[in-house]
PDB file of C-alpha atoms in Angstrom:
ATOM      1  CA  UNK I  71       0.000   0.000   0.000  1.00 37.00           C
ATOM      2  CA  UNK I  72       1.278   3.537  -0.625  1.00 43.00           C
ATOM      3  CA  UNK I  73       0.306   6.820   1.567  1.00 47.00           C
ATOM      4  CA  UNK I  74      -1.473   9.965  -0.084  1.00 50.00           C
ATOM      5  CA  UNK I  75       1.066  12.681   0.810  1.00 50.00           C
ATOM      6  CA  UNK I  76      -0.024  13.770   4.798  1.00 45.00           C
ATOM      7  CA  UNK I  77      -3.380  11.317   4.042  1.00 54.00           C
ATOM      8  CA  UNK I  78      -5.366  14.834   3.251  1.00 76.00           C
ATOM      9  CA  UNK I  79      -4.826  15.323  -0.803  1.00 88.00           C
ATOM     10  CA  UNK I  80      -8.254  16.736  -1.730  1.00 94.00           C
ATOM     11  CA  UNK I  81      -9.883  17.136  -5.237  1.00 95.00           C
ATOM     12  CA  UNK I  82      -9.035  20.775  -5.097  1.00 95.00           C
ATOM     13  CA  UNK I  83      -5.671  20.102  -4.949  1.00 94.00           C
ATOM     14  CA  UNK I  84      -5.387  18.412  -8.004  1.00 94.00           C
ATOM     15  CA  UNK I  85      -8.168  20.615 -10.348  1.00 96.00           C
ATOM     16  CA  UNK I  86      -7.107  22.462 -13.449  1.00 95.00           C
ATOM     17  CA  UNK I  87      -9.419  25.047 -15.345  1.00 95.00           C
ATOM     18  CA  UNK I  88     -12.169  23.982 -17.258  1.00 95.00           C
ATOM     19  CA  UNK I  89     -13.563  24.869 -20.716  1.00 96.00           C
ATOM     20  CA  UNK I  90     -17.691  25.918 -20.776  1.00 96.00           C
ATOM     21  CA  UNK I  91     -20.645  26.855 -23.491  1.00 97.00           C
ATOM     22  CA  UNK I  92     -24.119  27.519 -22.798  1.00 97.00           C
ATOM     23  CA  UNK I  93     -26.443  25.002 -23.861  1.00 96.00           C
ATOM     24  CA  UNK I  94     -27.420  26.683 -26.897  1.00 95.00           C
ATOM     25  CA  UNK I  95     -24.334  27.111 -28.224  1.00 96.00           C
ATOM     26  CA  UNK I  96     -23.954  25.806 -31.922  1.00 93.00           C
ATOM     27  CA  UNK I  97     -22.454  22.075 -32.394  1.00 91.00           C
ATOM     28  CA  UNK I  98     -19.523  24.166 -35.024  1.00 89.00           C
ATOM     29  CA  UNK I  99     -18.795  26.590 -32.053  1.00 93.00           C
ATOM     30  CA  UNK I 100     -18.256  24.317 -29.944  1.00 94.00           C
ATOM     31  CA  UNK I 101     -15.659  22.361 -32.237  1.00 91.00           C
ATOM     32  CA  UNK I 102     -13.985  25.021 -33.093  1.00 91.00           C
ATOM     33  CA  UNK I 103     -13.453  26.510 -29.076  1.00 94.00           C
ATOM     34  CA  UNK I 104     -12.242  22.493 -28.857  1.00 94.00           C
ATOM     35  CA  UNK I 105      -9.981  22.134 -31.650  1.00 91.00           C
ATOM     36  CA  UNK I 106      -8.393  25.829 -30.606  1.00 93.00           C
ATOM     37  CA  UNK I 107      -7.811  24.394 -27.232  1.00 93.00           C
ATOM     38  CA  UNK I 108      -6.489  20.948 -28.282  1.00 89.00           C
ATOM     39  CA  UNK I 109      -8.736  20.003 -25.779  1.00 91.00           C
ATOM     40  CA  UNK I 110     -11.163  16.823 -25.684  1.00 90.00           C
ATOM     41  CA  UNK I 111     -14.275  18.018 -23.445  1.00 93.00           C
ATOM     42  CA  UNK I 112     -16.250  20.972 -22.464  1.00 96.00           C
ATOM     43  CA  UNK I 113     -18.601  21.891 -19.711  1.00 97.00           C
ATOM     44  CA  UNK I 114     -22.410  22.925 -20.497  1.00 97.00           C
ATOM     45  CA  UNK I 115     -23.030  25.427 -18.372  1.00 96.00           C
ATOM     46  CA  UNK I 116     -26.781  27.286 -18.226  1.00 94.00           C
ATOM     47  CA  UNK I 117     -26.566  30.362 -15.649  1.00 90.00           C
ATOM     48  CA  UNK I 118     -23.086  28.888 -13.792  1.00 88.00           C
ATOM     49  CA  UNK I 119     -25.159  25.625 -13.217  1.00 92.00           C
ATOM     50  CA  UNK I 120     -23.837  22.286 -14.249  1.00 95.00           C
ATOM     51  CA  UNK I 121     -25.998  20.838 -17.253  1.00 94.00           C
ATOM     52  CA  UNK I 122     -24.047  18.301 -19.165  1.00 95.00           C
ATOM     53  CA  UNK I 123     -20.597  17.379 -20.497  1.00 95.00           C
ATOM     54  CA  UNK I 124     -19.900  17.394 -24.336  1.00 94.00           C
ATOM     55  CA  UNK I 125     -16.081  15.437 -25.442  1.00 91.00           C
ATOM     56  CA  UNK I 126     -14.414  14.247 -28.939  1.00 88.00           C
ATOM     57  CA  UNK I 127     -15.989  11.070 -28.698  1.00 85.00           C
ATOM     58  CA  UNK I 128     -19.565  12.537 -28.726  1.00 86.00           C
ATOM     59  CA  UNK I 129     -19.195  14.610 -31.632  1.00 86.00           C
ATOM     60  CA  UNK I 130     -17.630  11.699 -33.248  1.00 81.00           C
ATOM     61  CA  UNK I 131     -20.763   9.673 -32.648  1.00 78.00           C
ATOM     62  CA  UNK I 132     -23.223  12.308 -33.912  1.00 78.00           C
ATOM     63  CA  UNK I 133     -21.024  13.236 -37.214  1.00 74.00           C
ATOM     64  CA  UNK I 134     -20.783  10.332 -39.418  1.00 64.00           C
ATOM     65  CA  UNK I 135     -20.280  10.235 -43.122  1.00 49.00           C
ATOM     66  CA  UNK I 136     -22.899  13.964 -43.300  1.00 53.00           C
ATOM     67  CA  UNK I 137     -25.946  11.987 -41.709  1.00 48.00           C
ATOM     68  CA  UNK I 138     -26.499  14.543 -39.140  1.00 54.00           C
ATOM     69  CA  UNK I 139     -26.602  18.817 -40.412  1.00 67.00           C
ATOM     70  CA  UNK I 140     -24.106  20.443 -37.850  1.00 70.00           C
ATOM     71  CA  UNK I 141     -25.534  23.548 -39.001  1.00 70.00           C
ATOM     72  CA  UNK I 142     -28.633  23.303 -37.475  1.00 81.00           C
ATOM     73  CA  UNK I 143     -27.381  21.642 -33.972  1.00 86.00           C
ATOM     74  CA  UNK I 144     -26.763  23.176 -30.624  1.00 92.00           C
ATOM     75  CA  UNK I 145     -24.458  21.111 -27.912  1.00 94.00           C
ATOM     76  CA  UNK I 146     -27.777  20.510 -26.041  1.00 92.00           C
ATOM     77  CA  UNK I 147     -28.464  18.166 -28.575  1.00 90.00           C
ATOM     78  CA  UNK I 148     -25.658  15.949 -28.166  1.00 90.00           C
ATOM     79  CA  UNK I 149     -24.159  16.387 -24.528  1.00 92.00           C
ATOM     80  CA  UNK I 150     -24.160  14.056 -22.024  1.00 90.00           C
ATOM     81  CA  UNK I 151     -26.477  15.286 -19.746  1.00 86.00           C
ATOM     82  CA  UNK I 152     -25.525  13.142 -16.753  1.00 75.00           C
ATOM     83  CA  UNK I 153     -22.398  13.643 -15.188  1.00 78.00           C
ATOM     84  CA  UNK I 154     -20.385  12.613 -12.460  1.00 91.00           C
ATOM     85  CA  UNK I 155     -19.240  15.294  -9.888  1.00 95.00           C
ATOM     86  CA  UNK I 156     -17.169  15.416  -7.156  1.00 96.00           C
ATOM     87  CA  UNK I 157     -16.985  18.185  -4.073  1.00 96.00           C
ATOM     88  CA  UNK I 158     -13.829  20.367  -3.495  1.00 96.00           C
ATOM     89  CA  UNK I 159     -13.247  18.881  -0.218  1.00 96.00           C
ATOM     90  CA  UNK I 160     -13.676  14.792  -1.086  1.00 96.00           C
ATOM     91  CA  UNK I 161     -10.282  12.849  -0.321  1.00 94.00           C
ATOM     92  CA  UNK I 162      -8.531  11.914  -3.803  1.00 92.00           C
ATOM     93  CA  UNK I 163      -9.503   8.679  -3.096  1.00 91.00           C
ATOM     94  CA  UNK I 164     -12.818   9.051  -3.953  1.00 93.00           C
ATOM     95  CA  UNK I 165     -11.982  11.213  -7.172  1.00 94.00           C
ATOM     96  CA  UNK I 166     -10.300   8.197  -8.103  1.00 93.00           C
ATOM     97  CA  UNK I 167     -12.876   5.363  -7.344  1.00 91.00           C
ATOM     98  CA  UNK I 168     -15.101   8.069  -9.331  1.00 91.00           C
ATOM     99  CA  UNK I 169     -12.655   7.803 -12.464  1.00 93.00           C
ATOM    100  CA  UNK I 170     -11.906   4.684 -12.452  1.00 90.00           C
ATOM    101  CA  UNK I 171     -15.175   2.314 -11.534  1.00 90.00           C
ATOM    102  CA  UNK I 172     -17.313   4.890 -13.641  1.00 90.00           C
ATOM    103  CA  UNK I 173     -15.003   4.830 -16.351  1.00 85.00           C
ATOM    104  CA  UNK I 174     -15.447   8.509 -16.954  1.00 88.00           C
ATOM    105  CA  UNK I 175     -12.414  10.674 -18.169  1.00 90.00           C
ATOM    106  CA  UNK I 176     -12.889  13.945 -15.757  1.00 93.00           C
ATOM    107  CA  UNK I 177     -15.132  14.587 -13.582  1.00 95.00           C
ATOM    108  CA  UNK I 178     -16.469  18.193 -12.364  1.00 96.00           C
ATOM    109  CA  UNK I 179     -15.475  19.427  -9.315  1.00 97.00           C
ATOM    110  CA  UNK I 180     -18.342  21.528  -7.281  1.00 96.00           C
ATOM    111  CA  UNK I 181     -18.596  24.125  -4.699  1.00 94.00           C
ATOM    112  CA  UNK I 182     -21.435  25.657  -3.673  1.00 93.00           C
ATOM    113  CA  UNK I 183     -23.463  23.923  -6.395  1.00 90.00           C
ATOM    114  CA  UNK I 184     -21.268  25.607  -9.293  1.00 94.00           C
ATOM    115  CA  UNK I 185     -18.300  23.873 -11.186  1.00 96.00           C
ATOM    116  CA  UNK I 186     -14.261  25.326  -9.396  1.00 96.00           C
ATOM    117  CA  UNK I 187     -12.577  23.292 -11.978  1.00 96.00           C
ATOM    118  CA  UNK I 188     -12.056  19.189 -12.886  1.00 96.00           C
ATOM    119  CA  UNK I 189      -9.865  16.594 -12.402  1.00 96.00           C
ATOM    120  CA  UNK I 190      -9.414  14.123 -15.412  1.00 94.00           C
ATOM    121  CA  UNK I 191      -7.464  10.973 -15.455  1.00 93.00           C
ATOM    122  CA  UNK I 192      -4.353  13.319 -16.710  1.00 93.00           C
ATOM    123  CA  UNK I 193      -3.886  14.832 -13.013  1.00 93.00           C
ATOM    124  CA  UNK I 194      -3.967  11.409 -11.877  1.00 92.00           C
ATOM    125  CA  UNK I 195      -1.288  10.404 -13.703  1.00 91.00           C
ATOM    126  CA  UNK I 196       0.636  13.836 -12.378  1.00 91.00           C
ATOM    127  CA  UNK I 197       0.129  12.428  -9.323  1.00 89.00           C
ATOM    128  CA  UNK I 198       1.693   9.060  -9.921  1.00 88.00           C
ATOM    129  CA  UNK I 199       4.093  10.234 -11.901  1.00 88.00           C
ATOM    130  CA  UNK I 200       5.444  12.416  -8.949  1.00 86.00           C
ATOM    131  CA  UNK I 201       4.913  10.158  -5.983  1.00 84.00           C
ATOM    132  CA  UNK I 202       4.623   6.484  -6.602  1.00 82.00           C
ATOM    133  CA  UNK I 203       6.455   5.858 -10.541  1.00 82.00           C
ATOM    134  CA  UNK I 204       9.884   5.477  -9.669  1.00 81.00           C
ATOM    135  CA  UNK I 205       9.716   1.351  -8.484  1.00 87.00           C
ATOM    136  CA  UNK I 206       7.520   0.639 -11.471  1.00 94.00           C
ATOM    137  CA  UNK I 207       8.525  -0.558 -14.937  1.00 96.00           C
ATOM    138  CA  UNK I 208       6.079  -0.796 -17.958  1.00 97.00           C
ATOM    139  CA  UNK I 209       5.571  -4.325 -17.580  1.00 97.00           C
ATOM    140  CA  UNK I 210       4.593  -4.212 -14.006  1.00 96.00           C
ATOM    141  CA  UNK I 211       1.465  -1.615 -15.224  1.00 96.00           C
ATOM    142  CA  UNK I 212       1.067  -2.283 -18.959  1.00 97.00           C
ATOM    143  CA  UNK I 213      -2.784  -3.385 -20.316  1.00 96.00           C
ATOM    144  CA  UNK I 214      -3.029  -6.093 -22.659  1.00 95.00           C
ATOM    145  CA  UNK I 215      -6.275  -5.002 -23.882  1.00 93.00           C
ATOM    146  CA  UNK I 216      -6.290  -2.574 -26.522  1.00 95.00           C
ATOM    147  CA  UNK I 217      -7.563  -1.992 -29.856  1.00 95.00           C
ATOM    148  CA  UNK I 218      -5.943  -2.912 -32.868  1.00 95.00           C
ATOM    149  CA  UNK I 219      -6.378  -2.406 -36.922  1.00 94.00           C
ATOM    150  CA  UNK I 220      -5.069  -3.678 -40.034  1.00 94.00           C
ATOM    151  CA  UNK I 221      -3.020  -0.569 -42.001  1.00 93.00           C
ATOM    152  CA  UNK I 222      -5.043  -1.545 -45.476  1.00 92.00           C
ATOM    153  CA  UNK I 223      -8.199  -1.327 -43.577  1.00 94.00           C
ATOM    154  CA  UNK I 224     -10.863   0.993 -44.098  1.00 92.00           C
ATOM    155  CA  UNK I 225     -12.980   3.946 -42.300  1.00 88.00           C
ATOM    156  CA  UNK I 226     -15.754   1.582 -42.361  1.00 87.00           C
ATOM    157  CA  UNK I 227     -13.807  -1.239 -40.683  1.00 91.00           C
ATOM    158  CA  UNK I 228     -12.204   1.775 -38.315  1.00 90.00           C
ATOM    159  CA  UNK I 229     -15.605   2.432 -37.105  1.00 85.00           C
ATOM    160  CA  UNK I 230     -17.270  -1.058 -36.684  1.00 86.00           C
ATOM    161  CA  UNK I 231     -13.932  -1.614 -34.640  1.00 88.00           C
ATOM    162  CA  UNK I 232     -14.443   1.456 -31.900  1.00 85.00           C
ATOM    163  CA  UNK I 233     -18.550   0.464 -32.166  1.00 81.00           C
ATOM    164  CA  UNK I 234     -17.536  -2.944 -31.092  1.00 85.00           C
ATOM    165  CA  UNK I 235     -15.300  -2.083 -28.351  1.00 86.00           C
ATOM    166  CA  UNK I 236     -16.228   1.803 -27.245  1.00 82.00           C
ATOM    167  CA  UNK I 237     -12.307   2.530 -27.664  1.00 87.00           C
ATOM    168  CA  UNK I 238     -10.860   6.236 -28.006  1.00 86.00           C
ATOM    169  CA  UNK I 239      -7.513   5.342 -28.819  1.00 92.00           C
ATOM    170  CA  UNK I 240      -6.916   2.280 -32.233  1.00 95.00           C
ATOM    171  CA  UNK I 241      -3.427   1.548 -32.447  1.00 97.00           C
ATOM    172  CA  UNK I 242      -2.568   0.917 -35.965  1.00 96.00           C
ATOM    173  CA  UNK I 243      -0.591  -1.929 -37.546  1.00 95.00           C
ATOM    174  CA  UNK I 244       1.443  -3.340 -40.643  1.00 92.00           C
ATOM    175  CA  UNK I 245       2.855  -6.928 -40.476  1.00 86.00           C
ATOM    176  CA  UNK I 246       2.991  -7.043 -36.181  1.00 84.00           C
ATOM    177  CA  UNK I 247       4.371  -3.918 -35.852  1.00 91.00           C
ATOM    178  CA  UNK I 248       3.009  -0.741 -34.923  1.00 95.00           C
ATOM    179  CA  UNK I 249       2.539   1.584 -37.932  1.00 94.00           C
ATOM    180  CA  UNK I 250       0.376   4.515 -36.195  1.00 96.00           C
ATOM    181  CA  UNK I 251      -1.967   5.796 -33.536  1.00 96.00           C
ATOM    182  CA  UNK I 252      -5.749   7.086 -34.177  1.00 94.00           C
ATOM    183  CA  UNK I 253      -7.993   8.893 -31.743  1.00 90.00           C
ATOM    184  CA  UNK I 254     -11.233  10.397 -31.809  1.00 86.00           C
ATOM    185  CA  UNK I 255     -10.314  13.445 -31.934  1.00 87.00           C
ATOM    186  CA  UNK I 256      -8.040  12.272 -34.946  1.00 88.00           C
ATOM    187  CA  UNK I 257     -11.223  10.924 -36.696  1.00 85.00           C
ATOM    188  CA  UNK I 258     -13.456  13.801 -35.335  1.00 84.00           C
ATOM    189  CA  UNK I 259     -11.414  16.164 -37.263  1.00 85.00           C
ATOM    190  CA  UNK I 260     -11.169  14.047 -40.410  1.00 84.00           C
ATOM    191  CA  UNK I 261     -15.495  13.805 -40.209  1.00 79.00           C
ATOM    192  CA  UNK I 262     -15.575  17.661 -39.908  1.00 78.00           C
ATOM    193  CA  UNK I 263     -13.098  19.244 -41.873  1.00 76.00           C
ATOM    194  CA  UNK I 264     -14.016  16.628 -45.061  1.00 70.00           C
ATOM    195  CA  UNK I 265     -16.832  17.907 -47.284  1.00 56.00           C
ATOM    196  CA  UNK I 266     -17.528  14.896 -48.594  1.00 65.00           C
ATOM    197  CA  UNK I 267     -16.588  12.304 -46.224  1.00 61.00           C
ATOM    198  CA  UNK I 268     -16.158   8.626 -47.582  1.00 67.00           C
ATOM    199  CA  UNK I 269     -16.333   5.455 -45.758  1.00 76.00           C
ATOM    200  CA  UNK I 270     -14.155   3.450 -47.795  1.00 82.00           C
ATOM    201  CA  UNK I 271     -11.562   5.880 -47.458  1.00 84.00           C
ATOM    202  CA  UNK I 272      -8.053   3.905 -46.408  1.00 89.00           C
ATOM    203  CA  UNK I 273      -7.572   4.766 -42.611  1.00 91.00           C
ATOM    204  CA  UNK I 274      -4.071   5.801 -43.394  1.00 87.00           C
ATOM    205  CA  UNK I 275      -5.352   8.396 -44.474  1.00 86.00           C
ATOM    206  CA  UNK I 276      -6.103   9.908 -41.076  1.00 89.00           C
ATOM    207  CA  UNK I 277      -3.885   8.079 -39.027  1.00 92.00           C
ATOM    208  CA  UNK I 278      -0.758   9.807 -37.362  1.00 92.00           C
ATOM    209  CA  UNK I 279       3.012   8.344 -37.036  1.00 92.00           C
ATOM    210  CA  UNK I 280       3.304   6.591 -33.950  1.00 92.00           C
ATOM    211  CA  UNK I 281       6.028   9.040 -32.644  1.00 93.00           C
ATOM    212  CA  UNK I 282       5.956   7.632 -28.875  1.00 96.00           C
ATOM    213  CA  UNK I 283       6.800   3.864 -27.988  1.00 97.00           C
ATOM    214  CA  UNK I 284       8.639   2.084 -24.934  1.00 97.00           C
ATOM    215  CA  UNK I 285       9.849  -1.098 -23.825  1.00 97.00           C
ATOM    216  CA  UNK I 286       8.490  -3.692 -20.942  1.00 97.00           C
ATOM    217  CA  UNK I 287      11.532  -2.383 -18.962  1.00 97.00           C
ATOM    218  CA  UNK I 288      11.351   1.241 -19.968  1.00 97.00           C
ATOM    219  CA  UNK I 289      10.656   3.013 -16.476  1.00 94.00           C
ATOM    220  CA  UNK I 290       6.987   4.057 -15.683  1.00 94.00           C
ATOM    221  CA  UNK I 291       7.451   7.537 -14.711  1.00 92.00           C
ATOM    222  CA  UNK I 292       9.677   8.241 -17.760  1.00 94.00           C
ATOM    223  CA  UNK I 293       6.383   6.899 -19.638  1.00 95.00           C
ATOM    224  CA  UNK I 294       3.641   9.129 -17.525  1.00 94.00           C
ATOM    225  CA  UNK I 295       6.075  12.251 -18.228  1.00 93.00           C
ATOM    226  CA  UNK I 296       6.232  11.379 -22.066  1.00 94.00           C
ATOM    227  CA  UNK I 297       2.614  11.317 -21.885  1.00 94.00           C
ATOM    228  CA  UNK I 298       1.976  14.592 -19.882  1.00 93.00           C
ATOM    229  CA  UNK I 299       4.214  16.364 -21.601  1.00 93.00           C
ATOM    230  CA  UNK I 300       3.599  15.459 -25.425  1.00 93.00           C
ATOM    231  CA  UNK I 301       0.176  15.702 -24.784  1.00 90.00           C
ATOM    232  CA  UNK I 302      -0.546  11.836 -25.469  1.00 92.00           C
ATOM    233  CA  UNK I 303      -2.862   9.254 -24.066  1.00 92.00           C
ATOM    234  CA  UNK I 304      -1.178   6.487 -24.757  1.00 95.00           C
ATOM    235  CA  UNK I 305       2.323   4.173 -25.453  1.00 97.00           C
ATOM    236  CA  UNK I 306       2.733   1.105 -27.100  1.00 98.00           C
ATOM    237  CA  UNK I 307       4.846  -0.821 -25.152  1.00 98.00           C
ATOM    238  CA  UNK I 308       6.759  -2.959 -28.285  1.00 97.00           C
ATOM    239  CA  UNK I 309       9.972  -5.532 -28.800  1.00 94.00           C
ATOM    240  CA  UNK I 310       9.901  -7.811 -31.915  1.00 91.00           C
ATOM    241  CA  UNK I 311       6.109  -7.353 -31.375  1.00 92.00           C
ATOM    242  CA  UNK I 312       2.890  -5.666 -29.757  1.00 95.00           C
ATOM    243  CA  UNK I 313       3.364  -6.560 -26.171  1.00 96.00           C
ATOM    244  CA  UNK I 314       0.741  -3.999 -24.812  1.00 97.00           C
ATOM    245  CA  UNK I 315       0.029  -0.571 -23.868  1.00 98.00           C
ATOM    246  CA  UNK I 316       0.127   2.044 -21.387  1.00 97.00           C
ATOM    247  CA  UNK I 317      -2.812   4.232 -20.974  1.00 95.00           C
ATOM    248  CA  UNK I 318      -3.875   6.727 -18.197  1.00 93.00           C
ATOM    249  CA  UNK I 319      -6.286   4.219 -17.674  1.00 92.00           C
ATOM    250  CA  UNK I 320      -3.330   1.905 -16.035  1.00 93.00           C
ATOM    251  CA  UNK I 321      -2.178   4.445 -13.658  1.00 92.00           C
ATOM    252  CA  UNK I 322      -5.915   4.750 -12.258  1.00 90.00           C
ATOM    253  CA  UNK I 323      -5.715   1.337 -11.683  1.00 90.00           C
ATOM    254  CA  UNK I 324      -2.785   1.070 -10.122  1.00 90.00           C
ATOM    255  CA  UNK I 325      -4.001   3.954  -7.633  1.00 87.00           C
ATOM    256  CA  UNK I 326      -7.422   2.220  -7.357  1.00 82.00           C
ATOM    257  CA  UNK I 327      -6.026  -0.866  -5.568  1.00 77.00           C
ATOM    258  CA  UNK I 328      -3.150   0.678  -3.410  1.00 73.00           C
ATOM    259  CA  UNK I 329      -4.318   3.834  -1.783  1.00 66.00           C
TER     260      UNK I 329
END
């Protein structure tokens, strides 16, 4: 087991800024406040009050192959309009049984009944990266589940592949090795910016060189720091082959079972 640093470290300690649009705020807006951001989520805020959460993966959803008119949408009609929250003053603990068991990427943090800021699984790793990494190699926190695709494959096959397995983050691949990364915000960008988008379209096309990888004995806080600071959410971990990944994802879980 590993100790929180004096046992106290709150959710405000760890909260960043936040980006917000009102509920009526136009579906193109929205994108283009996200893309100018690099970010991957905003807030939907009506009067201060907390009324949804809008990210990459829910525009994705909604604009497929020019089946939906962004013109004519606002966020409303797309956002999430549950979301998790946490209070200012909850122990990190329960920010990160929030994260993790939910399997939501950030959650809110309140005060007063109006959002201070949020925590997302990126501060997490922060934390481990600071406290706990430096006994841990990548084969001591690595996944083995992850989502792969062939390089020849198609947009079509791209998609049935994240509809199948709700995945954010395809790692691409030619012969066994690792040929490129796509996101959804890699694909979200592709769907928007293409005026005539095409399913059959090769997903090289959209996919981006893989410019991150590591090895089973490459050190873990090396990894997280590679990740914070390159702005990535993942890293193959390779040899002669595919031997798995590290995702923020990992770090939660490693937190999740020894604070």
């Amino acid at each position: 087991m590993v100790d929180l640093p004096n046992g106290r470290l709150k959710a405000s300690d760890l909260m960043v800024d936040f980006l917000s649009v009102a509920p009526d705020t136009s579906v193109n807006d929205t994108l283009k406040l996200i893309f100018k951001n690099n970010a991957q989520k905003a807030l939907v805020l009506d009067d201060g009050i907390l009324d949804g959460i809008v990210t990459t993966y829910d525009f994705m959803r909604n604009i497929q192959w020019g089946k939906d008119d962004i013109e004519s949408m606002s966020i409303s009609d797309i956002m999430t309009p549950i979301v998790y929250t946490v209070f200012c003053e909850d122990n990190i603990r329960h920010v990160i049984d929030m994260l993790y068991h939910r399997g939501v990427r950030s959650v809110p943090v309140l005060t007063d009944g109006m959002v201070a800021g949020t925590v997302s699984r990126k501060q997490i790793a922060q934390l481990f990266a600071d406290k706990y990494a430096a006994n841990y190699k990548a084969k001591d926190l690595m996944t083995k589940r992850y989502t792969t695709c062939n390089v020849h494959a198609t947009l079509h096959d791209l998609f049935a592949k994240i509809d199948a397995y709700g995945d954010k983050y395809i790692i691409i691949q030619a012969e066994d090795k690792v040929a490129g990364i796509v996101t959804s915000t890699d694909i979200l960008k592709y769907l928007y910016r293409q005026p005539e988008k095409n399913s059959s379209s090769p997903v090289k096309e959209i996919m981006n060189k893989c410019k991150y990888t590591a090895k089973k004995t490459d050190k873990c806080a090396d990894i997280a720091h590679i990740m914070l600071e390159h702005n990535v959410s993942g890293v193959p971990i390779v040899g002669k082959r595919l031997h798995g990944l590290i995702r923020f994802s990992c770090f939660l879980q490693f937190l999740d079972l020894e604070l």
